[in-house]
Coordinates of C-alpha atoms and ligand atoms in Angstrom, one line a residue:
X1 CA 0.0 0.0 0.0
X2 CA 1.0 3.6 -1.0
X3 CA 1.4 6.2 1.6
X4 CA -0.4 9.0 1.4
X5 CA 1.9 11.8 1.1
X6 CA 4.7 10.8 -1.8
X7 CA 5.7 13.5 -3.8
X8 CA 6.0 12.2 -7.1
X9 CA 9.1 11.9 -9.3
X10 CA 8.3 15.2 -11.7
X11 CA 7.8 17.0 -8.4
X12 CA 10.9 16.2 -6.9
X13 CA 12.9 17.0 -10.0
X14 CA 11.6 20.3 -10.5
X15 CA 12.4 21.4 -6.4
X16 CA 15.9 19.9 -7.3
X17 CA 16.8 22.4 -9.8
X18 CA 16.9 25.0 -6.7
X19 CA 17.8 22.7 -3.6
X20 CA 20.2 19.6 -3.7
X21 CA 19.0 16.7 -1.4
X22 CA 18.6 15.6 1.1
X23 CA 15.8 18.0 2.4
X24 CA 12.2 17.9 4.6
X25 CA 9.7 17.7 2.7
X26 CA 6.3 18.9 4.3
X27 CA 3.2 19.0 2.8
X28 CA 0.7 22.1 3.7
X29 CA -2.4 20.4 2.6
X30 CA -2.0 17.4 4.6
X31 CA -0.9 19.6 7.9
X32 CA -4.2 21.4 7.6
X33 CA -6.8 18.3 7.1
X34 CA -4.9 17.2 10.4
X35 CA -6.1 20.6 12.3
X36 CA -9.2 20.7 10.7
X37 CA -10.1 16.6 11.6
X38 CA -9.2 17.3 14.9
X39 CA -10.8 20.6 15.6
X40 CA -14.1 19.2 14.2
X41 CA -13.7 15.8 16.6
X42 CA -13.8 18.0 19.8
X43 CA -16.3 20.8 17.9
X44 CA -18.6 19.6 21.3
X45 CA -16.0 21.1 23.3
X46 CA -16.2 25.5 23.1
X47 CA -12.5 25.8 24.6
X48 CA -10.8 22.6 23.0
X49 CA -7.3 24.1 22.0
X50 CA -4.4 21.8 20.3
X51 CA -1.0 23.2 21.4
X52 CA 1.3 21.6 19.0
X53 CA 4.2 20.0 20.7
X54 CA 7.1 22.4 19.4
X55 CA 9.9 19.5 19.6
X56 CA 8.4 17.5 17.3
X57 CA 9.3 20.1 14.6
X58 CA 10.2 23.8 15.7
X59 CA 10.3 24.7 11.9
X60 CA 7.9 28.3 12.2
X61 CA 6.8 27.6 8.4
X62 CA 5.5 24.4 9.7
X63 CA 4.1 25.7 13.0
X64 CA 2.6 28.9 10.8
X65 CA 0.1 26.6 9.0
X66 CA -1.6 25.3 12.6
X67 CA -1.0 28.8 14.0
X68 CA -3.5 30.2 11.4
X69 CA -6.3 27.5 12.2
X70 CA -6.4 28.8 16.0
X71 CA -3.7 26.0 17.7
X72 CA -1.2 27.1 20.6
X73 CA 2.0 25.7 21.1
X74 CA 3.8 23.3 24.0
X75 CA 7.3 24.3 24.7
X76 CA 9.2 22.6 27.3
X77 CA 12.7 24.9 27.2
X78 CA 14.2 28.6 26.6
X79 CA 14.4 28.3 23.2
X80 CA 11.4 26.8 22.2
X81 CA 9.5 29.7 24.7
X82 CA 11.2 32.1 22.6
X83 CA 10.7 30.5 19.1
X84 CA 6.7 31.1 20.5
X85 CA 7.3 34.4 21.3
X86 CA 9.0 35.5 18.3
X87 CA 6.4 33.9 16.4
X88 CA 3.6 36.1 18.4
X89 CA 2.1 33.0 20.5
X90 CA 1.4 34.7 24.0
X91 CA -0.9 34.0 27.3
X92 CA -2.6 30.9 27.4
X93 CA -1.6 30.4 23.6
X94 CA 1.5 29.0 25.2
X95 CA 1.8 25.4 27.4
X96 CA 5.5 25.0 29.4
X97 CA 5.2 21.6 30.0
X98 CA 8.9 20.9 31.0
X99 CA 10.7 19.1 33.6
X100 CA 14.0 19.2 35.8
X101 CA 13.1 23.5 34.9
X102 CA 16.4 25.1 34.5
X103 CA 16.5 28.5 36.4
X104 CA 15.0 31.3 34.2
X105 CA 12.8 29.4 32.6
X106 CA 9.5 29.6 34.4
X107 CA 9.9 33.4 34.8
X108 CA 10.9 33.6 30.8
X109 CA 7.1 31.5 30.6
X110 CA 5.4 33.7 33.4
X111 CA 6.5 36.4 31.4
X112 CA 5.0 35.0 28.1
X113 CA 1.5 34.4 30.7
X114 CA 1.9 31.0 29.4
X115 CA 0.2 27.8 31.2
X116 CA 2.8 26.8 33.5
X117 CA 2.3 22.7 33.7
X118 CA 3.9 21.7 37.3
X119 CA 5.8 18.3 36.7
X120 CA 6.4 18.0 40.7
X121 CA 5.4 19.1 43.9
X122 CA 9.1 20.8 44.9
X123 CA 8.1 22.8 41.9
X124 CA 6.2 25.0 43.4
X125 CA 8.8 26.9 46.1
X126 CA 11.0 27.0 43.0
X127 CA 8.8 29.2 41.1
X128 CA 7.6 31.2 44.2
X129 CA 11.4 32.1 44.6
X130 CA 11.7 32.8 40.8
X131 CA 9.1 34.5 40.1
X132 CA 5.6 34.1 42.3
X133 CA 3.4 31.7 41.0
X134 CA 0.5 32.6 38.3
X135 CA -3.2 32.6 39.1
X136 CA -4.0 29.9 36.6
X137 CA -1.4 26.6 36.9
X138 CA -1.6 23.0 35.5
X139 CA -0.6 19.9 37.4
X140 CA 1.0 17.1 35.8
X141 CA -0.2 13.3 37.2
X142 CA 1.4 10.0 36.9
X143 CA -0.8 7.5 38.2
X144 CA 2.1 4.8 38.4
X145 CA 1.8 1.6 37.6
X146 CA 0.7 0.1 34.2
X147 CA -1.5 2.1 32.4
X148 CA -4.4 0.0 31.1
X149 CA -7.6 -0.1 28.9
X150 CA -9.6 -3.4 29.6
X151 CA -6.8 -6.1 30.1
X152 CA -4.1 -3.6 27.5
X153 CA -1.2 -2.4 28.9
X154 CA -1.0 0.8 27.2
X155 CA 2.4 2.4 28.7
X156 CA 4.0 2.2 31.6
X157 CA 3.8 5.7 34.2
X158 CA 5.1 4.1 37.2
X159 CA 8.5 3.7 34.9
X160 CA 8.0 7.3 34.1
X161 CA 10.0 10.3 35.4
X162 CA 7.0 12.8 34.6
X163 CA 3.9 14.2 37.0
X164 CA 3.1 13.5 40.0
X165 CA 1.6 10.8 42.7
X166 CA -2.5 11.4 43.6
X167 CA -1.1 12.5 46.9
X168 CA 1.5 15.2 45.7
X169 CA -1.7 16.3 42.9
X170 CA -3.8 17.3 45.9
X171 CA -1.0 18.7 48.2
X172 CA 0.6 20.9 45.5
X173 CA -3.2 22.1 45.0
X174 CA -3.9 22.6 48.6
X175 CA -0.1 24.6 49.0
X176 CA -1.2 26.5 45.7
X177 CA -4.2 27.8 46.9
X178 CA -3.2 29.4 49.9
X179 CA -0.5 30.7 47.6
X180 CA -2.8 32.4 45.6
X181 CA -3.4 30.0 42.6
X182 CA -7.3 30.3 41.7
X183 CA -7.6 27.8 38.7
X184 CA -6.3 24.3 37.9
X185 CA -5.5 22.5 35.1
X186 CA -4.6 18.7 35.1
X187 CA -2.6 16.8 32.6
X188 CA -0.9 13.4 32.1
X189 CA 0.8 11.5 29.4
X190 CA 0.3 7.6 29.5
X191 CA 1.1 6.4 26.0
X192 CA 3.1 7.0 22.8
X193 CA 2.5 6.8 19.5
X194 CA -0.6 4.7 20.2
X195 CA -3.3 4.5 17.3
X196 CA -5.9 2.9 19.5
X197 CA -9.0 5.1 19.7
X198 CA -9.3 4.0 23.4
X199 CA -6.3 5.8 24.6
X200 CA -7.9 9.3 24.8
X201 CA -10.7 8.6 26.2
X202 CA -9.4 5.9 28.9
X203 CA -7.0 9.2 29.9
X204 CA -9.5 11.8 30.3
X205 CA -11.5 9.2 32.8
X206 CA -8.3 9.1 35.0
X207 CA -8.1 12.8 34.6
X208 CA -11.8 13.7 35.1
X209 CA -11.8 11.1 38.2
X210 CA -8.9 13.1 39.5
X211 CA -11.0 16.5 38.5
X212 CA -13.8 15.0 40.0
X213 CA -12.1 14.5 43.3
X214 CA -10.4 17.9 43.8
X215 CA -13.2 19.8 43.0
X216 CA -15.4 17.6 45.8
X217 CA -12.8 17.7 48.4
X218 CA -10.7 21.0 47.9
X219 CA -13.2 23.3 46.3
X220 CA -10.7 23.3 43.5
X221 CA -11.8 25.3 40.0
X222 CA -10.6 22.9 37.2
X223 CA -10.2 25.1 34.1
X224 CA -8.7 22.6 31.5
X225 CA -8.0 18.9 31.2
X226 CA -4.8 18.5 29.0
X227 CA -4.7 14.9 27.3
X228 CA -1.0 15.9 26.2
X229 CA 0.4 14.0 23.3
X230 CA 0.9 10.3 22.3
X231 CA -1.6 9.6 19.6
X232 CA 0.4 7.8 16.8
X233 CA 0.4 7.5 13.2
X234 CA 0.7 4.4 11.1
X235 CA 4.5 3.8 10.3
X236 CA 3.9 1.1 8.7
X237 CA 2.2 0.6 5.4
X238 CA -0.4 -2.2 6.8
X239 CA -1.4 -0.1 10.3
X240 CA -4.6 1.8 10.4
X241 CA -4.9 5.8 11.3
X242 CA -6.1 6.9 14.4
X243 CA -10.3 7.5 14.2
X244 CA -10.0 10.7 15.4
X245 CA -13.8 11.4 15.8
X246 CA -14.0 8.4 17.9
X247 CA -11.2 9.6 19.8
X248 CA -13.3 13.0 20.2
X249 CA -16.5 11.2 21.2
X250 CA -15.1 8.7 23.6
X251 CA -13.7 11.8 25.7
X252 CA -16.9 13.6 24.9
X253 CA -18.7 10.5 26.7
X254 CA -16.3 10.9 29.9
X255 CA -16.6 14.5 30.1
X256 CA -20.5 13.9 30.5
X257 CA -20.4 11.1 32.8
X258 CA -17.6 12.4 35.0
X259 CA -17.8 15.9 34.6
X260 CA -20.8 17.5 34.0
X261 CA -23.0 15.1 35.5
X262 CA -21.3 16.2 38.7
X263 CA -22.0 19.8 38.5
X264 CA -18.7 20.5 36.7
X265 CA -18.6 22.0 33.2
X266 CA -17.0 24.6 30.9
X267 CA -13.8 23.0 31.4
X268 CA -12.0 23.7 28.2
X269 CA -10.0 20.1 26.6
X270 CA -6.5 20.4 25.5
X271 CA -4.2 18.2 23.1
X272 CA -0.4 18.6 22.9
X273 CA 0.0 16.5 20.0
X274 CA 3.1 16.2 17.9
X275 CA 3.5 12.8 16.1
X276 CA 0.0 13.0 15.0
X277 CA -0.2 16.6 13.7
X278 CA 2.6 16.7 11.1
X279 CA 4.8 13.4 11.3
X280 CA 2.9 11.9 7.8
X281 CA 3.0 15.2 6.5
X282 CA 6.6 14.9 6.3
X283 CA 9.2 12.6 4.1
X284 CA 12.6 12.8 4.3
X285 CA 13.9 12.8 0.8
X286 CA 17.6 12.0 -0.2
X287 CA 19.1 10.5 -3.2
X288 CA 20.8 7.2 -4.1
X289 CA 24.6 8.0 -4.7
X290 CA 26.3 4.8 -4.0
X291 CA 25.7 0.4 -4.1
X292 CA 28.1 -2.0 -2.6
X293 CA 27.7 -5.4 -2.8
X294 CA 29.6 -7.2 0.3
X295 CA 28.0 -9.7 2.4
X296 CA 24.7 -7.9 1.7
X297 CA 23.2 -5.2 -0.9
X298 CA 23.5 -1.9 0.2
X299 CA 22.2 1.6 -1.4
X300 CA 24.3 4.4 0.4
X301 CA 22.6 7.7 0.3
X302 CA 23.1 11.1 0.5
X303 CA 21.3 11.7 4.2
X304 CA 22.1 9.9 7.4
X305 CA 21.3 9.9 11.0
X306 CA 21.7 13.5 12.0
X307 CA 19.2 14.0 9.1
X308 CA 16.5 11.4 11.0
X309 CA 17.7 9.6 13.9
X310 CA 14.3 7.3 14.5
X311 CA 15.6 4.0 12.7
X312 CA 19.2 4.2 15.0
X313 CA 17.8 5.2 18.1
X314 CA 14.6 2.7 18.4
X315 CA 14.9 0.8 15.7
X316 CA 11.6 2.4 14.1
X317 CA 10.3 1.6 11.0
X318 CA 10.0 4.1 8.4
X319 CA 8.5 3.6 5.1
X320 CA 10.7 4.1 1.7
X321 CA 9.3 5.0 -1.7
X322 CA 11.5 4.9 -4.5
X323 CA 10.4 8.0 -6.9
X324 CA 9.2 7.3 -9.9
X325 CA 9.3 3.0 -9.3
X326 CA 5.8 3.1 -7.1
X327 CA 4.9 0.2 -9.2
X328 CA 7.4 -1.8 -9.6
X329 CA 7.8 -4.9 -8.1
X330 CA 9.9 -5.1 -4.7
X331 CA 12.1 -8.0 -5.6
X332 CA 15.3 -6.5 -3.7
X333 CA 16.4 -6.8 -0.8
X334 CA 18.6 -3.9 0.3
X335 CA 20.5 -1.9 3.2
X336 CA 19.7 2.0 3.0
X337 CA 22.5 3.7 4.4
X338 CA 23.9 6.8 5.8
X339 CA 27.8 8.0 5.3
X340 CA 28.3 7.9 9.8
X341 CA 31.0 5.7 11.0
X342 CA 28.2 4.3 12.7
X343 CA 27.0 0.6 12.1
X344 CA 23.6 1.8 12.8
X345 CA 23.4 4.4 10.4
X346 CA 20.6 2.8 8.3
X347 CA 17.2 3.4 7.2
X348 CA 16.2 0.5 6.7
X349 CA 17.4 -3.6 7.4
X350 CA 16.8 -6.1 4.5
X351 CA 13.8 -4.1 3.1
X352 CA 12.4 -5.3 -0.1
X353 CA 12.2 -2.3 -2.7
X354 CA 12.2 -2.3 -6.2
X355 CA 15.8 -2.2 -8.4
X356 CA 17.6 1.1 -7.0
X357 CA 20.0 3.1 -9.6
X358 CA 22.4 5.6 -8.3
X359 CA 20.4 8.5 -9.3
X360 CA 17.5 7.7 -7.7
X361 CA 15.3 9.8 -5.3
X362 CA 14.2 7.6 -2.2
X363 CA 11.5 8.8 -0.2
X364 CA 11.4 8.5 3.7
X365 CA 7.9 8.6 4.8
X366 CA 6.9 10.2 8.1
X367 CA 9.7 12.0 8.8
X368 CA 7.3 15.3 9.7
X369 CA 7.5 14.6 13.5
X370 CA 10.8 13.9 15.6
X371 CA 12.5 13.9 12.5
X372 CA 14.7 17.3 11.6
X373 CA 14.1 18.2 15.1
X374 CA 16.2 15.2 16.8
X375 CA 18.9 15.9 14.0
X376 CA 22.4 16.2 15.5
X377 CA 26.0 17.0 13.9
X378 CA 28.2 13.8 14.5
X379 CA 30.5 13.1 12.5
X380 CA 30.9 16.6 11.0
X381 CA 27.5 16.0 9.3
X382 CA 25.2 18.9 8.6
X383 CA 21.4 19.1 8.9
X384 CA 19.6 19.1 5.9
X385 CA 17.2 21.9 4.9
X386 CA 13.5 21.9 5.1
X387 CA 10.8 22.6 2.2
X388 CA 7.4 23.4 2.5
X389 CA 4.7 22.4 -0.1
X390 CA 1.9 24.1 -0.5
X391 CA -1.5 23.6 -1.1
X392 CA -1.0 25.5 -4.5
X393 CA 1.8 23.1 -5.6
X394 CA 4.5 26.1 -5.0
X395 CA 7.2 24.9 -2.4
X396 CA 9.3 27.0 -0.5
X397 CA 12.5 26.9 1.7
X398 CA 11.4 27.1 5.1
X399 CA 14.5 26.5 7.0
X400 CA 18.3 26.5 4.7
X401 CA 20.7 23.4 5.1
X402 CA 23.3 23.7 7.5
X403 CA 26.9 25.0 6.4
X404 CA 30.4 24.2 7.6
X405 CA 29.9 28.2 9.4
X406 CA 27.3 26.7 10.8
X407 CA 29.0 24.1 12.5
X408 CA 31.8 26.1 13.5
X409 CA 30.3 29.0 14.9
X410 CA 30.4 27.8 18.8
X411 CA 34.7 27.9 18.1
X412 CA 34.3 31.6 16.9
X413 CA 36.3 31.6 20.4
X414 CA 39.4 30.0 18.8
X415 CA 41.3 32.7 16.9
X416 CA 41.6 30.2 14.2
X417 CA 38.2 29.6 13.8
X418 CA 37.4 32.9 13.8
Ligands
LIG1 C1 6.6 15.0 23.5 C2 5.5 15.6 24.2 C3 4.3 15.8 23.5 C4 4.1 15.3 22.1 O1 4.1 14.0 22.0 P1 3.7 13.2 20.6 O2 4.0 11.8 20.9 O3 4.6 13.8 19.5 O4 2.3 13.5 20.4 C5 3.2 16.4 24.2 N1 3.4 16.8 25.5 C6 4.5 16.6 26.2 C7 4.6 17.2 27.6 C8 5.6 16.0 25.6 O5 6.7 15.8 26.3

């Protein structure tokens, strides 16, 4: 089975006449049906508010598109607050969800009036010394344990080093309320990259249980349950997508039962999804420039690791397209490599693909997520640029490849370097 975003062979011709490979390829169109599916899914919700989880791609022509269709952003450091700011996210357009907080960086968010998302209890004198903590504040729960749905283990919390205990949730409320704190949100993450349509709604009962409780014993105001990230997308070619409306429904169904059946409503539902937003909208696409025939086939191309460092670091799957041979039968079996002095600089392990001539344009599929972002300069390797298509089939450069300046701009201290 095809995937749904491959840029065809014409295409990828024509963008190389201005930019070499490899490059990001993301497509507009397929950014906006996420935003749009999603928004629609939790329509039954007036305050539901996506803020895109900046690490998965920090690329502002990406984050631009979702921007424009009324999504906030979910920054966990310095630079990604500022990458908000500069971009002209402010107040409660703006999550910090970060842990282990370096100093500065919750007064940097207070600043911003972005929702500060407590990841522990000891948190809270830390940010009264910083800076005085804000009226409105998120706390982050970790339930422990295995997280499941029916007999499924869906993740694992207790292994977790995120959120809290149910004990330190409704201490940290009880110290924040006499500290001046008027509004609460809650949030948890349970599961990644999970397509299961039970996930969501499974998290917002442990959340709305939670919600339930604080508002019945503390007198707490709950002003937002944040369901964080973690819904996947199919990697590979047989999986199924997400049923996002049945996602949207099945927390719509808690938020009823647990919520307003209780007296409790006009609490607005968050997302902080990254994966799901843009990481099929994305392909990483390099070109074939070398074959060596040892005690397997390989195809060595022109992109490696610090270009997409899934496949080396977990071993993840990520679909390949040759251009232009869609059709042709997969009767090779190959190595697609990187140049890194690294054994495990492959993209894929004895994966059947059609006949491969140096030349060719291979496309890596769902690189739109936790792709460019984890990229890193080992071996002297540059990061690769990243190209936006658009829904009018114009492209454009939306962040330039790196160059050897580049890389040796932190030894502008060494007078030969400088
Ligand atoms: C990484 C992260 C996300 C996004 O996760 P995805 O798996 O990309 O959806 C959301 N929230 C927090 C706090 C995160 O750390």
């Amino acid at each position: 089975m095809s995937k749904k975003f491959t840029p065809s062979k014409m295409l990828l011709e024509k963008i190389s006449e201005h930019y070499p490979t490899p490059y990001h390829l993301y497509s507009e169109k397929e950014i906006i049906d996420r935003v749009c599916g999603l928004n629609r899914a939790f329509s039954w919700n007036s305050g539901y508010r996506e803020y895109y989880a900046v690490k998965a791609c920090p690329t502002p022509g990406v984050i631009r598109i979702m921007q424009r269709l009324g999504c906030g952003v979910d920054c966990a450091s310095l630079c990604e607050l500022m990458l908000a700011e500069k971009m002209g996210f402010k107040g409660d357009e703006i999550m910090f969800s970060s842990n282990e907080t370096p100093s500065g960086e919750f007064k940097y968010a207070k600043r911003l009036g972005a929702i500060i998302n407590l990841d522990d209890l000891t948190m809270i004198d830390y940010i009264v010394k910083e800076c005085g903590l804000p009226e409105k504040i998120c706390l982050r729960f970790n339930p422990g344990g295995e997280f499941k749905i029916g007999n499924m283990i869906m993740g694992n919390p207790g292994d977790a080093k995120f959120g809290m205990t149910r004990e330190q949730i409704f201490e940290s409320a009880k110290k924040c309320m006499t500290l001046g704190v008027k509004e609460f949100g809650l949030h948890a993450f349970l599961a990644s990259n999970t397509t299961d349509s039970s996930y969501y709604p499974g998290l917002a009962r442990v959340l709305m249980e939670l919600a339930r409780d604080l508002t019945c014993e503390l007198h707490c105001k709950i002003f937002m349950i944040n369901l964080s990230g973690g819904i996947g997308i199919p990697y590979l070619p047989n999986e199924s997508e997400a049923d996002i409306n049945e996602i949207g429904s099945g927390v719509c169904e808690a938020y009823n039962e647990l919520l307003v059946k209780n007296g409790i409503d006009g609490v607005r539902i968050c997302t902080e999804l990254g994966r799901y937003m843009t990481g099929s909208a994305g392909c990483l696409i390099t070109k074939a420039i070398h074959e060596k025939h040892t005690y397997k086939e390989y195809i060595g191309v022109d992109a490696c690791c610090a270009d997409l460092m899934r496949p080396a670091m977990y071993g993840a799957y990520h679909h390949i397209t040759v251009a232009g041979k869609e059709n042709e039968p997969t009767v090779h079996q190959y190595d697609i490599v990187g140049s890194l002095c690294e054994n495990n600089d492959k993209f894929a392990i004895d994966r059947m693909l059609p006949k491969i001539e140096i030349g060719d344009y291979l496309i890596i599929h769902d690189t739109g997520a936790h792709g460019h972002s984890m990229g890193y300069n080992y071996n002297g390797r540059l990061r690769s640029a990243e190209i936006l298509l658009k829904t009018d089939g114009s492209f454009e450069l939306i962040r330039r490849a790196e160059t050897p300046e580049d890389y040796f701009a932190t030894l502008d201290i060494c007078p030969e370097f400088k």
